Short mmCIF file of C-alpha atoms in Angstrom, two decimals:
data_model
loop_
_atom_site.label_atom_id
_atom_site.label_comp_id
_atom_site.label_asym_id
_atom_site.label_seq_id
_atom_site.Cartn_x
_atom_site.Cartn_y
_atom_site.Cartn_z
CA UNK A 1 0.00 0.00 0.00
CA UNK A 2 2.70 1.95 1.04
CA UNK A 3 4.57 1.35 -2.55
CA UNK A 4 1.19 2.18 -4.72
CA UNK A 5 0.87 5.48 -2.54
CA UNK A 6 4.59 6.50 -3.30
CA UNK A 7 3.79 5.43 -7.20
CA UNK A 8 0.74 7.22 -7.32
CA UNK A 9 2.48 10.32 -5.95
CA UNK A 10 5.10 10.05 -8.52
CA UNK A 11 2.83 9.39 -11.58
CA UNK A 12 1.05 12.95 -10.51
CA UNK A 13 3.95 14.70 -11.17
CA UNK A 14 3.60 15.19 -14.81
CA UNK A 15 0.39 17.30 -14.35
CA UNK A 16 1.24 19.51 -11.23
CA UNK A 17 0.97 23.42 -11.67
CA UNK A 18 3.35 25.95 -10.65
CA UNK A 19 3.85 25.88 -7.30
CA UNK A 20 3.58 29.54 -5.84
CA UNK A 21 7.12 30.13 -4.33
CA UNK A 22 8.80 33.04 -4.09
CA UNK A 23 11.97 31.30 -3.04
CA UNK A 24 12.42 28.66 -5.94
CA UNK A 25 12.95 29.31 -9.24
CA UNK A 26 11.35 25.93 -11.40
CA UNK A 27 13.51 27.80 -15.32
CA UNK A 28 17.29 28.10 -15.08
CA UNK A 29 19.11 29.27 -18.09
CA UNK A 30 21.89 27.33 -19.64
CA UNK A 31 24.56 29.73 -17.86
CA UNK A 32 23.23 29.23 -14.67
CA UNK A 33 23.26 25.50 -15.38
CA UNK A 34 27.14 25.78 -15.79
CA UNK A 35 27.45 28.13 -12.38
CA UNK A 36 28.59 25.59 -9.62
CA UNK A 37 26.17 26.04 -7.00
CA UNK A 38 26.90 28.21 -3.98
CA UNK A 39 27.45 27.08 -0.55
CA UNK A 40 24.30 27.15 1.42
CA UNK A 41 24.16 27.89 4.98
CA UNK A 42 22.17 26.72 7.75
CA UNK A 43 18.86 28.66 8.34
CA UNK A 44 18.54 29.53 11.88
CA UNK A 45 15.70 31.62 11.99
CA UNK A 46 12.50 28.71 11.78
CA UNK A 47 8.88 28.67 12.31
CA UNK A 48 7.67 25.34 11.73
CA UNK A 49 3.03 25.00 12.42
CA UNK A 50 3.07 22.22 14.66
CA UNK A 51 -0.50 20.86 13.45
CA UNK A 52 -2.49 17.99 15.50
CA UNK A 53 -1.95 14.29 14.68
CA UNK A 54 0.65 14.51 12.21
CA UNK A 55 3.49 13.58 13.29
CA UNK A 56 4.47 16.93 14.20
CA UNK A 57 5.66 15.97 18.22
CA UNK A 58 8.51 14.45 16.17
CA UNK A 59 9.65 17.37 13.86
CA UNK A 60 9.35 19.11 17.37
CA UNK A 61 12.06 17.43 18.95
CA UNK A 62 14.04 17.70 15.89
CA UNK A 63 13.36 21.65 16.34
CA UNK A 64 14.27 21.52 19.89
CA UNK A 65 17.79 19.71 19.84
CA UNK A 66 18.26 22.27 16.94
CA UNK A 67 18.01 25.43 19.01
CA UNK A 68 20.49 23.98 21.92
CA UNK A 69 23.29 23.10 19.31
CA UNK A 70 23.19 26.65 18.05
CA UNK A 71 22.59 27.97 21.44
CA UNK A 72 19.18 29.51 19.44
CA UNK A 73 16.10 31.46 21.41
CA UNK A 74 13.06 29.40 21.75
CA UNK A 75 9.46 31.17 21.36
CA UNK A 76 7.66 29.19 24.04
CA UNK A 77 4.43 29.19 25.67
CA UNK A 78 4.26 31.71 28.33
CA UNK A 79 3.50 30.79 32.11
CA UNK A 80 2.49 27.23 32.89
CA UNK A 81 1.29 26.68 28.97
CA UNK A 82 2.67 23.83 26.98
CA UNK A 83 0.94 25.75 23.32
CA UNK A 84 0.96 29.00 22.22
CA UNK A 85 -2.47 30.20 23.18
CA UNK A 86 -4.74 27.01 21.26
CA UNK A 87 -7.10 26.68 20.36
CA UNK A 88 -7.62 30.68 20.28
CA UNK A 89 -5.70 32.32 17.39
CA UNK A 90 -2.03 33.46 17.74
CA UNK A 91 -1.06 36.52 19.50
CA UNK A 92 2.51 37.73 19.90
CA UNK A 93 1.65 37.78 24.08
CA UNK A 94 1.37 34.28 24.18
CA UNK A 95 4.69 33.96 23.96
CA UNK A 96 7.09 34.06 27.18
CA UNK A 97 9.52 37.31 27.53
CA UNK A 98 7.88 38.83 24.08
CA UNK A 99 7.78 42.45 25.20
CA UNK A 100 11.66 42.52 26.51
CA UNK A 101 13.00 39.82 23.83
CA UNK A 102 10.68 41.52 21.23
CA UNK A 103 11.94 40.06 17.39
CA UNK A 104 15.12 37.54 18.72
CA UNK A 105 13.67 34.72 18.92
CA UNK A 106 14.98 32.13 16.30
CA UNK A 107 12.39 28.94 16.82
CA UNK A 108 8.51 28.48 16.99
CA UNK A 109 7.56 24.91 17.08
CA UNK A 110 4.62 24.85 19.77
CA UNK A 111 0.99 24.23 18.66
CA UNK A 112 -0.96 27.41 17.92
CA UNK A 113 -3.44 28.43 15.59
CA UNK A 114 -1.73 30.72 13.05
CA UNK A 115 -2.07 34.30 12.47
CA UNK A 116 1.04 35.66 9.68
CA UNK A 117 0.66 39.08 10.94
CA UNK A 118 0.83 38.22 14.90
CA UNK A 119 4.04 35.67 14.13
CA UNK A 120 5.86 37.72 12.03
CA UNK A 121 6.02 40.35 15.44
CA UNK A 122 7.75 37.52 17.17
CA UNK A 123 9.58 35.89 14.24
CA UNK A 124 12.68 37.53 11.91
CA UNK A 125 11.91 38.63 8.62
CA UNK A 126 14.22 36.17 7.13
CA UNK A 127 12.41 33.00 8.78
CA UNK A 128 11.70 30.25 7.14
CA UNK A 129 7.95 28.99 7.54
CA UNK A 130 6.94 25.30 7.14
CA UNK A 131 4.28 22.80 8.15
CA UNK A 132 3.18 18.98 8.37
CA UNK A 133 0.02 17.51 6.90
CA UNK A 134 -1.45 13.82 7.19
CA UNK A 135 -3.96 12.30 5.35
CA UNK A 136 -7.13 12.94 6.71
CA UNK A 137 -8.67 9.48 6.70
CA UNK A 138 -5.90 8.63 9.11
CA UNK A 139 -5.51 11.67 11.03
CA UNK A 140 -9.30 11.11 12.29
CA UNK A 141 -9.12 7.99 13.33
CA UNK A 142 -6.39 8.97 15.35
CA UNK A 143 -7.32 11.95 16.66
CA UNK A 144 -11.09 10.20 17.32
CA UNK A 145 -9.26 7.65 19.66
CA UNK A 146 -6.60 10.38 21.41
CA UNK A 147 -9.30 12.92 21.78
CA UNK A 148 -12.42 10.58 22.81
CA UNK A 149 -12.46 11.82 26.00
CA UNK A 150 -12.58 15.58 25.32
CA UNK A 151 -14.54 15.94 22.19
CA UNK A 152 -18.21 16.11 22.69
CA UNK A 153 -18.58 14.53 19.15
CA UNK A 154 -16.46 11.56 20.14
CA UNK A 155 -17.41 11.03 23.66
CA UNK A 156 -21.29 10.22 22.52
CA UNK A 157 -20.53 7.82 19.53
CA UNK A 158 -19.37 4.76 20.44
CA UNK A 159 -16.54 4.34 17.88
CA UNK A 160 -14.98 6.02 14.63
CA UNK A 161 -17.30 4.28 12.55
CA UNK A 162 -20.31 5.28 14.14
CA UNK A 163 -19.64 8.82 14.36
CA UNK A 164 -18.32 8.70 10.90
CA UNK A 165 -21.73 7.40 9.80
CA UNK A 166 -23.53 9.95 10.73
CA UNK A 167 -21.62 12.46 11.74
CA UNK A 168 -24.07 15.47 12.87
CA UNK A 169 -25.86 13.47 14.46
CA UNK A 170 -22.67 14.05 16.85
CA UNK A 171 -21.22 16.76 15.88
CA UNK A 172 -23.39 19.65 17.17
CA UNK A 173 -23.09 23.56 15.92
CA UNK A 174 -23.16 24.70 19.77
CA UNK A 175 -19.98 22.47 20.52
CA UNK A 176 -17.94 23.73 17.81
CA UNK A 177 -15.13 24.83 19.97
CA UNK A 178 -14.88 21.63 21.68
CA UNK A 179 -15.29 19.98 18.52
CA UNK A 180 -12.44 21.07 16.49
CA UNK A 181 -10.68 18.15 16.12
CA UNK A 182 -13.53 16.59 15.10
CA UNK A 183 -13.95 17.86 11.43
CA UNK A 184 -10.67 19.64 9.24
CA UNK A 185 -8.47 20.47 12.42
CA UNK A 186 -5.51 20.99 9.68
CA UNK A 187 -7.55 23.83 8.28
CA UNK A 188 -8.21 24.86 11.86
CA UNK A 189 -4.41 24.91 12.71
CA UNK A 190 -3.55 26.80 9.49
CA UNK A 191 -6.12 29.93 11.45
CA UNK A 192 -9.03 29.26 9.08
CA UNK A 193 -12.83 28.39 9.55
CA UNK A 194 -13.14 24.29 10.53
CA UNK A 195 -16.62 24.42 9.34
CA UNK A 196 -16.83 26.97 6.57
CA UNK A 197 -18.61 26.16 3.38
CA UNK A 198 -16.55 24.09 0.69
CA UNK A 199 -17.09 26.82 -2.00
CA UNK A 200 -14.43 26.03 -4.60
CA UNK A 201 -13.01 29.90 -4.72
CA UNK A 202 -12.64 29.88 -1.40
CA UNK A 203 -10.64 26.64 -0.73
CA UNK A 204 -8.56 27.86 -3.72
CA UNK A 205 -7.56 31.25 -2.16
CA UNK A 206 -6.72 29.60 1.06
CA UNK A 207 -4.33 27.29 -0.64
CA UNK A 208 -2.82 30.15 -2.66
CA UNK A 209 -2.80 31.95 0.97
CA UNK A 210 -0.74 29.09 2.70
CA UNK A 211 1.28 29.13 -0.56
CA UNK A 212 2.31 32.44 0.17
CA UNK A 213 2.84 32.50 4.13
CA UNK A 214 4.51 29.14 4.20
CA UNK A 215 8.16 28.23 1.93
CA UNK A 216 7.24 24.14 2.10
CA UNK A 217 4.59 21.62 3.35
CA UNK A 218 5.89 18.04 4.66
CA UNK A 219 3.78 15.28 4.20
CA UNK A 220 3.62 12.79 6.97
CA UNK A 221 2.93 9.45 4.99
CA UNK A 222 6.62 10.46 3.45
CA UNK A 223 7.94 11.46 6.93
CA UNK A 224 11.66 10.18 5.84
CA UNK A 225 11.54 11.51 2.28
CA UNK A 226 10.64 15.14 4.33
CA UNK A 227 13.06 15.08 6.79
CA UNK A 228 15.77 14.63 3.48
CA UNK A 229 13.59 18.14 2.08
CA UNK A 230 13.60 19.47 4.88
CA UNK A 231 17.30 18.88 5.18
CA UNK A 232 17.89 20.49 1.91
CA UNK A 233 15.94 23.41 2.09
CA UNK A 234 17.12 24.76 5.68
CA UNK A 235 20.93 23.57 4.45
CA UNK A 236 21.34 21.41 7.61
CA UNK A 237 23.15 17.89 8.21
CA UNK A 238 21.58 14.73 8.66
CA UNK A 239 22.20 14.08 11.89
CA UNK A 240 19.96 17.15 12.40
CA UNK A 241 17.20 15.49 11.08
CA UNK A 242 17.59 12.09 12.73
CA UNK A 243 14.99 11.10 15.21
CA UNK A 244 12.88 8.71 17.07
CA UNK A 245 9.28 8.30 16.40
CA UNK A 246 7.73 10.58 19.55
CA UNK A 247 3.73 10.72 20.46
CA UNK A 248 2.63 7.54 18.53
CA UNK A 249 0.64 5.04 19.95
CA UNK A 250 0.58 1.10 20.34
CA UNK A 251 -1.43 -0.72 17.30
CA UNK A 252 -4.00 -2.38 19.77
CA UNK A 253 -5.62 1.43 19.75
CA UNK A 254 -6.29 1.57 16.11
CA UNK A 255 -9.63 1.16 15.17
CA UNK A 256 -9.86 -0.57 11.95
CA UNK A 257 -12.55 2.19 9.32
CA UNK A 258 -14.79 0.66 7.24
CA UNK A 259 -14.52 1.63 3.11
CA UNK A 260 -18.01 3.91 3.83
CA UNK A 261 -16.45 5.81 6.52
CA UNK A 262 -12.97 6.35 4.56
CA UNK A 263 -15.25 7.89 1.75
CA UNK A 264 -17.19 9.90 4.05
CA UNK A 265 -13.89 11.19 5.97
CA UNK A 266 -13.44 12.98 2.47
CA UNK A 267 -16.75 14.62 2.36
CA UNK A 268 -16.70 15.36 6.22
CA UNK A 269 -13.64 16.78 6.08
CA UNK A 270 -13.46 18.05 2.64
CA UNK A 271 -11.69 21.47 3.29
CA UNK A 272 -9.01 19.15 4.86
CA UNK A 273 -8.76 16.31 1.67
CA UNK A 274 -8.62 19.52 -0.43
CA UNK A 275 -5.56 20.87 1.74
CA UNK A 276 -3.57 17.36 1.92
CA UNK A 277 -4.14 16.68 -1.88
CA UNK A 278 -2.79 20.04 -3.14
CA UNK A 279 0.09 20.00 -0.95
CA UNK A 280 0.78 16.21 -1.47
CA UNK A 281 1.36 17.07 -4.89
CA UNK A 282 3.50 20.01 -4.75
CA UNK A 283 5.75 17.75 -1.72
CA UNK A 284 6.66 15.77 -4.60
CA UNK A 285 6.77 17.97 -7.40
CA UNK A 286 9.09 19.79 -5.20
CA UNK A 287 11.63 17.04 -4.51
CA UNK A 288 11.79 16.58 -8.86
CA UNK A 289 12.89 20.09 -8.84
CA UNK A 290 15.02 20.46 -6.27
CA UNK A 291 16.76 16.96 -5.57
CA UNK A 292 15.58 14.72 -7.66
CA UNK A 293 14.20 10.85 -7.16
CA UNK A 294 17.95 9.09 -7.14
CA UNK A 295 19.30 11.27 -4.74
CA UNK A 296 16.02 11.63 -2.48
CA UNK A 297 16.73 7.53 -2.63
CA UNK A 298 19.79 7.35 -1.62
CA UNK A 299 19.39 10.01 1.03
CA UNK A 300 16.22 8.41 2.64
CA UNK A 301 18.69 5.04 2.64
CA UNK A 302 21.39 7.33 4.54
CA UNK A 303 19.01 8.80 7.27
CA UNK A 304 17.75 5.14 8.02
CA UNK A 305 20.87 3.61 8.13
CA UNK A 306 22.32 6.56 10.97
CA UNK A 307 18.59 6.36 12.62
CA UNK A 308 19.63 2.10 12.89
CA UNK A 309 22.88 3.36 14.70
CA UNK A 310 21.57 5.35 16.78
CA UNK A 311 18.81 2.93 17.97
CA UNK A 312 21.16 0.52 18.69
CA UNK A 313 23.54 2.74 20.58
CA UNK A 314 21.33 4.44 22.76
CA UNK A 315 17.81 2.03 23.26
CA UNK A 316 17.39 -1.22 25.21
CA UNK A 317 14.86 -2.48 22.80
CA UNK A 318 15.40 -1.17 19.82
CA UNK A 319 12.15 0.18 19.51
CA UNK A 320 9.20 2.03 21.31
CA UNK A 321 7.48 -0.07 24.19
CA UNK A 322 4.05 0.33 25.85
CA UNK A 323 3.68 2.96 28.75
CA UNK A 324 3.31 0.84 31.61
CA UNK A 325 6.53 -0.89 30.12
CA UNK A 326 8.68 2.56 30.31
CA UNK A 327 11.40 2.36 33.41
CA UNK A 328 12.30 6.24 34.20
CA UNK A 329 8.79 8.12 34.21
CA UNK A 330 11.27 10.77 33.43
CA UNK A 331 10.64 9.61 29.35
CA UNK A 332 6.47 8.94 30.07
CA UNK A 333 5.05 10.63 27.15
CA UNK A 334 1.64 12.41 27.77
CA UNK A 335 -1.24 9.86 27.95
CA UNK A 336 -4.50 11.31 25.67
CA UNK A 337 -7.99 9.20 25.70
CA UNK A 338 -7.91 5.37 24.69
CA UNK A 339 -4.18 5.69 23.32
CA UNK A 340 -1.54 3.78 24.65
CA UNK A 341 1.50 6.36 23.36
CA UNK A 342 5.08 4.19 23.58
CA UNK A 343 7.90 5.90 25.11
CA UNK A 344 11.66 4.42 25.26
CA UNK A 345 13.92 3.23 27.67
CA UNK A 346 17.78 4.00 27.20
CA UNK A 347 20.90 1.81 27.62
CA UNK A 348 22.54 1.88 30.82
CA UNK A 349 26.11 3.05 31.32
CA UNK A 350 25.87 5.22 28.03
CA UNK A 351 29.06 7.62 28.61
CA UNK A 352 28.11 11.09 29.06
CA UNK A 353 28.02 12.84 25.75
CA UNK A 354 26.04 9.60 24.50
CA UNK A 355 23.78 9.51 27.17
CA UNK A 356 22.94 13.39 26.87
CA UNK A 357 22.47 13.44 22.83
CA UNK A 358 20.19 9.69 23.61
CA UNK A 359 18.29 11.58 25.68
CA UNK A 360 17.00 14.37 24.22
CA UNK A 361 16.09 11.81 21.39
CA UNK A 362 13.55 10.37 23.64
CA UNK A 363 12.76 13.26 25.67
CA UNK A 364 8.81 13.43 25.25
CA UNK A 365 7.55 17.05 23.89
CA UNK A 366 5.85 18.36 27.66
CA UNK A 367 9.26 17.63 28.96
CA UNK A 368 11.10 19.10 27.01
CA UNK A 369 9.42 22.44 26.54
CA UNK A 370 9.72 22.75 30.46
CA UNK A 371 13.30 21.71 30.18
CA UNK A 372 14.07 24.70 27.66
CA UNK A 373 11.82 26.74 29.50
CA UNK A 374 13.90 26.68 32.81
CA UNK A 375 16.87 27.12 30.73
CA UNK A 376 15.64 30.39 29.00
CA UNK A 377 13.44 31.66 31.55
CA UNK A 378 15.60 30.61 34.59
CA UNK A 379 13.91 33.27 37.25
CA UNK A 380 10.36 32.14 36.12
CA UNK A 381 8.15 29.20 37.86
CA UNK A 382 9.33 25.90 35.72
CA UNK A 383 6.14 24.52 34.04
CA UNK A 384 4.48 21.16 35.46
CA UNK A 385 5.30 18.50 34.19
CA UNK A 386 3.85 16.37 36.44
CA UNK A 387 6.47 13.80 36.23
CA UNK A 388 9.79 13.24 37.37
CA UNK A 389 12.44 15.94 35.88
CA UNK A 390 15.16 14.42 34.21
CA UNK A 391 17.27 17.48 34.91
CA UNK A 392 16.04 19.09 38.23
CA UNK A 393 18.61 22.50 37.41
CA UNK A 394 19.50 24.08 34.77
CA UNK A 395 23.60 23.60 35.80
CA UNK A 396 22.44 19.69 35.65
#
């Protein structure tokens, strides 16, 4: 399935339009074909949309261990927050030390519901912006099983199918902002109206809108092919874009969608299948112009290969286990409705440069965004974790 998807993605290729990007120029000449290419250096100044279910706890961490090798400012969540204001839309307040740091800060990788004219206060006019979209038949499922207990919508169905069968029967006007991530939360995330009409001008203005605000859109069903993008558009190295799978959950909690309710995903969350299929196709349209197939191969092959070494050097298990199967509660990951999310336990007597860079591999996202929170805020109240701190100080 996997295989058709990737073929399917590649045979699209031929008819794609021009992808709106003011950064990337599709025509060279022949002179500029003979040029040698220009060392790139690595961007510094990121915003990446951390949208819901998508993967995006991972990309996170990547962000995270980022900012502490450059010794780079953080835009976190002010006071005892773990997002930037969610579900309400993004302003430049929400963000901790804003009116004395004012327009330093080099990352923004917390969830919030973006605004362009709000961010760009906080971030540098030279930022890159990017994002992280799923496909939606997935992406409700999952977010029907972490968010059962909190969405009204959820909580009164019985399971994904039956909601998905009928889904206003559920899904009531009155509960709309309890039931976001109930119908096109990517659409939500990107600042826009969950439940707004599917009028074919407007979808196509808000595309050409996210076009415009964002330089490049990650798929998640590629998540390897757009870490190697990713890689080559922010002109970093590969270990920066090694990771662990964070925030995903054990395959007992899946719950298996009939054909019907796939189909009716894409009509209940049309303004969402309109979102992942235009940016699906300019994700790989993108890598034909910029790296190419054979390399994107080969690269994918690389990251995989390092990600292997890395599992072996730093986990017990060489994978994610179950929650109740994690030893230091230091590395629980946040525990949402009927998901079981995995976590990882770490070799023991790891030297101490191995054990540091292992950890912050593993390091779930609440953790970590207190972590870098006592480290940039040091005279502010750490934020509650609620677990044991794997670094109590910041000198630790």
């Amino acid at each position: 399935l996997v295989f058709f998807s990737f073929f399917l993605g590649l045979t699209c290729l031929s008819g794609f339009f021009h992808m709106k990007n003011r950064n990337y120029r599709i025509s060279k000449s022949h002179k500029e074909l003979l040029i040698p290419p220009m060392p790139c250096h690595a961007k510094t100044n990121v915003m990446f949309l951390k949208t819901h279910k998508t993967a995006s706890s991972t990309v996170l961490n990547i962000m995270f261990r980022f900012a502490e090798k450059y010794n780079l400012t953080v835009a976190l969540p002010a006071g005892q927050l773990f997002h930037l204001g969610y579900p309400k839309i993004f302003m430049s307040h929400f963000v901790e030390g804003f009116g004395t740091i004012g327009q330093n800060y080099n990352i923004m990788c917390n969830h919030l519901r973006f605004n362009p004219l709000e961010v760009k206060r906080v971030m540098a006019a030279n930022t890159f912006y990017f994002s992280i979209l799923r496909n939606p038949i997935s992406l409700l499922e999952s977010s029907y099983v972490y968010y059962k207990n909190y969405v009204p919508a959820f909580r009164s169905s019985k399971n994904v199918n039956e909601f998905l069968a009928s889904p206003t029967k559920y899904y009531h006007p009155a509960d709309h902002r309890e039931n976001i991530y109930a119908r096109n939360i990517m659409w939500f995330d990107f600042g826009y109206d969950n439940n707004a009409e599917d009028d074919a001008k407007y979808t196509q203005a808000v595309l050409e809108e996210i076009e415009q605000n964002f330089h490049l859109i990650l798929i998640a069903e590629y998540f390897d092919e757009s870490m190697i993008l990713l890689k080559h558009a922010l002109c970093w190295d590969l270990d920066d874009v090694i990771y662990f799978k964070l925030n995903s959950r054990s395959q007992d909690t899946v719950q298996m969608l009939s054909l019907e309710s796939e189909e009716q995903v894409k009509t209940w969350c049309s303004l969402d299948w309109k979102l992942y299929l235009h940016f699906n196709q300019s994700f790989w349209r993108r890598i034909e112009e910029t790296i190419g197939l054979e390399v994107l191969e080969k690269e994918v092959d690389r990251l995989r290969t390092r990600q292997m070494e890395l599992m072996e050097t730093c986990l017990s298990e060489q994978e994610a286990v179950r929650k109740d199967h994690i030893k230091n509660k230091a590395f629980l990951p946040f525990q949402s409705g009927a998901a079981n999310i995995l976590g990882y336990n770490l070799k023991q007597d790891l030297d101490n440069r191995t054990l540091r860079t292992c950890q912050k591999m593993v390091l779930p996202e609440l953790q970590y965004t207190s972590y870098l929170y006592a480290v940039q805020h040091p005279h502010r109240k750490r934020k509650a974790v609620g677990l044991p701190l794997l670094w109590p100080s910041r000198q630790e």
